[in-house]
Protein backbone atom coordinates (compact mmCIF):
# COMPACT_ATOMS: atom_id res chain seq x y z
CA UNK A 1 0.00 0.00 0.00
CA UNK A 2 1.39 3.36 -1.01
CA UNK A 3 1.91 5.95 1.72
CA UNK A 4 -0.43 8.79 0.78
CA UNK A 5 0.33 11.04 3.72
CA UNK A 6 2.69 11.38 6.61
CA UNK A 7 1.51 12.56 9.99
CA UNK A 8 3.49 14.85 12.22
CA UNK A 9 2.58 15.03 15.91
CA UNK A 10 1.44 18.60 16.53
CA UNK A 11 0.95 20.43 19.81
CA UNK A 12 -1.12 23.42 20.85
CA UNK A 13 0.64 26.26 22.64
CA UNK A 14 -1.68 26.11 25.65
CA UNK A 15 -1.09 22.35 26.09
CA UNK A 16 2.62 22.15 25.31
CA UNK A 17 4.00 22.32 28.85
CA UNK A 18 1.51 19.77 30.20
CA UNK A 19 2.19 17.39 27.31
CA UNK A 20 5.94 17.76 27.71
CA UNK A 21 5.65 17.02 31.44
CA UNK A 22 3.51 13.93 30.77
CA UNK A 23 5.77 12.30 28.18
CA UNK A 24 8.34 9.85 29.54
CA UNK A 25 10.89 11.50 27.27
CA UNK A 26 9.52 15.03 27.65
CA UNK A 27 12.84 16.39 28.82
CA UNK A 28 14.11 15.67 25.31
CA UNK A 29 11.59 18.04 23.74
CA UNK A 30 12.29 21.73 23.26
CA UNK A 31 12.02 23.79 26.43
CA UNK A 32 9.47 26.15 24.92
CA UNK A 33 6.62 25.94 22.47
CA UNK A 34 8.21 28.65 20.33
CA UNK A 35 11.39 26.60 19.94
CA UNK A 36 9.37 23.49 19.15
CA UNK A 37 7.09 25.15 16.59
CA UNK A 38 10.03 26.64 14.70
CA UNK A 39 11.60 23.19 14.26
CA UNK A 40 8.26 21.50 13.55
CA UNK A 41 7.41 23.96 10.79
CA UNK A 42 10.89 23.53 9.31
CA UNK A 43 10.44 19.74 9.29
CA UNK A 44 6.99 20.11 7.75
CA UNK A 45 8.42 22.23 4.91
CA UNK A 46 11.26 19.77 4.31
CA UNK A 47 8.82 16.88 3.99
CA UNK A 48 6.47 18.89 1.76
CA UNK A 49 9.44 19.75 -0.48
CA UNK A 50 9.85 16.02 -1.19
CA UNK A 51 6.32 15.91 -2.57
CA UNK A 52 4.83 13.99 0.32
CA UNK A 53 1.53 15.15 1.77
CA UNK A 54 1.83 16.20 5.42
CA UNK A 55 -0.96 16.14 7.95
CA UNK A 56 -0.65 17.82 11.32
CA UNK A 57 -1.98 15.45 13.96
CA UNK A 58 -2.84 17.48 17.03
CA UNK A 59 -2.09 15.45 20.10
CA UNK A 60 -4.68 15.33 22.87
CA UNK A 61 -3.08 13.89 25.99
CA UNK A 62 -6.28 12.04 26.95
CA UNK A 63 -6.71 10.40 23.53
CA UNK A 64 -3.01 9.68 23.12
CA UNK A 65 -2.77 8.06 26.58
CA UNK A 66 -5.77 5.85 25.80
CA UNK A 67 -4.32 4.90 22.40
CA UNK A 68 -0.98 3.97 24.02
CA UNK A 69 -2.68 2.03 26.82
CA UNK A 70 -4.61 -0.10 24.30
CA UNK A 71 -1.33 -0.98 22.60
CA UNK A 72 0.78 -1.21 25.76
CA UNK A 73 3.09 1.53 24.46
CA UNK A 74 5.03 4.10 26.49
CA UNK A 75 4.43 7.85 26.12
CA UNK A 76 7.58 8.44 24.05
CA UNK A 77 8.56 9.87 20.66
CA UNK A 78 8.26 6.59 18.75
CA UNK A 79 4.70 6.17 20.03
CA UNK A 80 3.83 9.76 19.10
CA UNK A 81 5.17 9.18 15.59
CA UNK A 82 3.26 5.90 15.26
CA UNK A 83 0.07 7.58 16.48
CA UNK A 84 0.46 10.47 14.03
CA UNK A 85 1.10 8.08 11.15
CA UNK A 86 -1.94 5.98 11.97
CA UNK A 87 -4.22 9.00 12.25
CA UNK A 88 -2.81 10.56 9.06
CA UNK A 89 -3.31 7.37 7.05
CA UNK A 90 -6.88 7.08 8.33
CA UNK A 91 -7.62 10.70 7.37
CA UNK A 92 -5.94 10.36 3.98
CA UNK A 93 -8.05 7.32 3.16
CA UNK A 94 -11.26 9.14 4.06
CA UNK A 95 -11.62 7.81 7.61
CA UNK A 96 -12.23 9.88 10.68
PDB file of C-alpha atoms in Angstrom:
ATOM      1  CA  UNK A   1       0.000   0.000   0.000  1.00  0.00           C
ATOM      2  CA  UNK A   2       1.387   3.363  -1.009  1.00  0.00           C
ATOM      3  CA  UNK A   3       1.908   5.955   1.725  1.00  0.00           C
ATOM      4  CA  UNK A   4      -0.425   8.788   0.780  1.00  0.00           C
ATOM      5  CA  UNK A   5       0.330  11.040   3.717  1.00  0.00           C
ATOM      6  CA  UNK A   6       2.691  11.379   6.610  1.00  0.00           C
ATOM      7  CA  UNK A   7       1.513  12.562   9.986  1.00  0.00           C
ATOM      8  CA  UNK A   8       3.492  14.854  12.221  1.00  0.00           C
ATOM      9  CA  UNK A   9       2.578  15.033  15.910  1.00  0.00           C
ATOM     10  CA  UNK A  10       1.444  18.604  16.529  1.00  0.00           C
ATOM     11  CA  UNK A  11       0.952  20.427  19.806  1.00  0.00           C
ATOM     12  CA  UNK A  12      -1.118  23.418  20.849  1.00  0.00           C
ATOM     13  CA  UNK A  13       0.643  26.263  22.644  1.00  0.00           C
ATOM     14  CA  UNK A  14      -1.677  26.107  25.649  1.00  0.00           C
ATOM     15  CA  UNK A  15      -1.087  22.354  26.094  1.00  0.00           C
ATOM     16  CA  UNK A  16       2.623  22.146  25.309  1.00  0.00           C
ATOM     17  CA  UNK A  17       4.003  22.316  28.854  1.00  0.00           C
ATOM     18  CA  UNK A  18       1.505  19.767  30.195  1.00  0.00           C
ATOM     19  CA  UNK A  19       2.192  17.386  27.313  1.00  0.00           C
ATOM     20  CA  UNK A  20       5.940  17.759  27.707  1.00  0.00           C
ATOM     21  CA  UNK A  21       5.650  17.021  31.439  1.00  0.00           C
ATOM     22  CA  UNK A  22       3.511  13.927  30.769  1.00  0.00           C
ATOM     23  CA  UNK A  23       5.773  12.298  28.183  1.00  0.00           C
ATOM     24  CA  UNK A  24       8.338   9.847  29.538  1.00  0.00           C
ATOM     25  CA  UNK A  25      10.894  11.500  27.271  1.00  0.00           C
ATOM     26  CA  UNK A  26       9.515  15.031  27.654  1.00  0.00           C
ATOM     27  CA  UNK A  27      12.840  16.393  28.824  1.00  0.00           C
ATOM     28  CA  UNK A  28      14.107  15.671  25.313  1.00  0.00           C
ATOM     29  CA  UNK A  29      11.590  18.044  23.743  1.00  0.00           C
ATOM     30  CA  UNK A  30      12.291  21.728  23.259  1.00  0.00           C
ATOM     31  CA  UNK A  31      12.024  23.794  26.430  1.00  0.00           C
ATOM     32  CA  UNK A  32       9.472  26.150  24.925  1.00  0.00           C
ATOM     33  CA  UNK A  33       6.615  25.936  22.473  1.00  0.00           C
ATOM     34  CA  UNK A  34       8.213  28.646  20.328  1.00  0.00           C
ATOM     35  CA  UNK A  35      11.395  26.597  19.943  1.00  0.00           C
ATOM     36  CA  UNK A  36       9.367  23.488  19.147  1.00  0.00           C
ATOM     37  CA  UNK A  37       7.089  25.154  16.592  1.00  0.00           C
ATOM     38  CA  UNK A  38      10.034  26.640  14.702  1.00  0.00           C
ATOM     39  CA  UNK A  39      11.603  23.194  14.257  1.00  0.00           C
ATOM     40  CA  UNK A  40       8.262  21.504  13.555  1.00  0.00           C
ATOM     41  CA  UNK A  41       7.415  23.964  10.788  1.00  0.00           C
ATOM     42  CA  UNK A  42      10.888  23.527   9.309  1.00  0.00           C
ATOM     43  CA  UNK A  43      10.437  19.735   9.286  1.00  0.00           C
ATOM     44  CA  UNK A  44       6.995  20.113   7.752  1.00  0.00           C
ATOM     45  CA  UNK A  45       8.424  22.228   4.906  1.00  0.00           C
ATOM     46  CA  UNK A  46      11.262  19.773   4.313  1.00  0.00           C
ATOM     47  CA  UNK A  47       8.816  16.881   3.985  1.00  0.00           C
ATOM     48  CA  UNK A  48       6.471  18.892   1.758  1.00  0.00           C
ATOM     49  CA  UNK A  49       9.437  19.749  -0.479  1.00  0.00           C
ATOM     50  CA  UNK A  50       9.854  16.022  -1.192  1.00  0.00           C
ATOM     51  CA  UNK A  51       6.325  15.913  -2.574  1.00  0.00           C
ATOM     52  CA  UNK A  52       4.834  13.988   0.322  1.00  0.00           C
ATOM     53  CA  UNK A  53       1.535  15.154   1.770  1.00  0.00           C
ATOM     54  CA  UNK A  54       1.832  16.199   5.422  1.00  0.00           C
ATOM     55  CA  UNK A  55      -0.956  16.136   7.948  1.00  0.00           C
ATOM     56  CA  UNK A  56      -0.645  17.816  11.323  1.00  0.00           C
ATOM     57  CA  UNK A  57      -1.977  15.452  13.955  1.00  0.00           C
ATOM     58  CA  UNK A  58      -2.845  17.476  17.026  1.00  0.00           C
ATOM     59  CA  UNK A  59      -2.085  15.452  20.096  1.00  0.00           C
ATOM     60  CA  UNK A  60      -4.682  15.333  22.866  1.00  0.00           C
ATOM     61  CA  UNK A  61      -3.083  13.886  25.987  1.00  0.00           C
ATOM     62  CA  UNK A  62      -6.277  12.045  26.949  1.00  0.00           C
ATOM     63  CA  UNK A  63      -6.712  10.398  23.535  1.00  0.00           C
ATOM     64  CA  UNK A  64      -3.012   9.678  23.124  1.00  0.00           C
ATOM     65  CA  UNK A  65      -2.767   8.061  26.579  1.00  0.00           C
ATOM     66  CA  UNK A  66      -5.767   5.855  25.805  1.00  0.00           C
ATOM     67  CA  UNK A  67      -4.319   4.904  22.405  1.00  0.00           C
ATOM     68  CA  UNK A  68      -0.981   3.973  24.017  1.00  0.00           C
ATOM     69  CA  UNK A  69      -2.676   2.031  26.818  1.00  0.00           C
ATOM     70  CA  UNK A  70      -4.613  -0.099  24.300  1.00  0.00           C
ATOM     71  CA  UNK A  71      -1.331  -0.981  22.604  1.00  0.00           C
ATOM     72  CA  UNK A  72       0.777  -1.214  25.761  1.00  0.00           C
ATOM     73  CA  UNK A  73       3.086   1.531  24.458  1.00  0.00           C
ATOM     74  CA  UNK A  74       5.027   4.101  26.488  1.00  0.00           C
ATOM     75  CA  UNK A  75       4.428   7.851  26.122  1.00  0.00           C
ATOM     76  CA  UNK A  76       7.575   8.439  24.052  1.00  0.00           C
ATOM     77  CA  UNK A  77       8.560   9.866  20.663  1.00  0.00           C
ATOM     78  CA  UNK A  78       8.260   6.587  18.751  1.00  0.00           C
ATOM     79  CA  UNK A  79       4.697   6.173  20.034  1.00  0.00           C
ATOM     80  CA  UNK A  80       3.834   9.762  19.102  1.00  0.00           C
ATOM     81  CA  UNK A  81       5.167   9.180  15.589  1.00  0.00           C
ATOM     82  CA  UNK A  82       3.256   5.903  15.255  1.00  0.00           C
ATOM     83  CA  UNK A  83       0.067   7.578  16.480  1.00  0.00           C
ATOM     84  CA  UNK A  84       0.460  10.471  14.028  1.00  0.00           C
ATOM     85  CA  UNK A  85       1.104   8.080  11.151  1.00  0.00           C
ATOM     86  CA  UNK A  86      -1.942   5.975  11.974  1.00  0.00           C
ATOM     87  CA  UNK A  87      -4.224   9.003  12.246  1.00  0.00           C
ATOM     88  CA  UNK A  88      -2.809  10.555   9.058  1.00  0.00           C
ATOM     89  CA  UNK A  89      -3.314   7.367   7.049  1.00  0.00           C
ATOM     90  CA  UNK A  90      -6.880   7.078   8.330  1.00  0.00           C
ATOM     91  CA  UNK A  91      -7.615  10.699   7.375  1.00  0.00           C
ATOM     92  CA  UNK A  92      -5.937  10.360   3.982  1.00  0.00           C
ATOM     93  CA  UNK A  93      -8.052   7.324   3.160  1.00  0.00           C
ATOM     94  CA  UNK A  94     -11.263   9.141   4.063  1.00  0.00           C
ATOM     95  CA  UNK A  95     -11.617   7.810   7.607  1.00  0.00           C
ATOM     96  CA  UNK A  96     -12.230   9.880  10.676  1.00  0.00           C
TER      97      UNK A  96
END
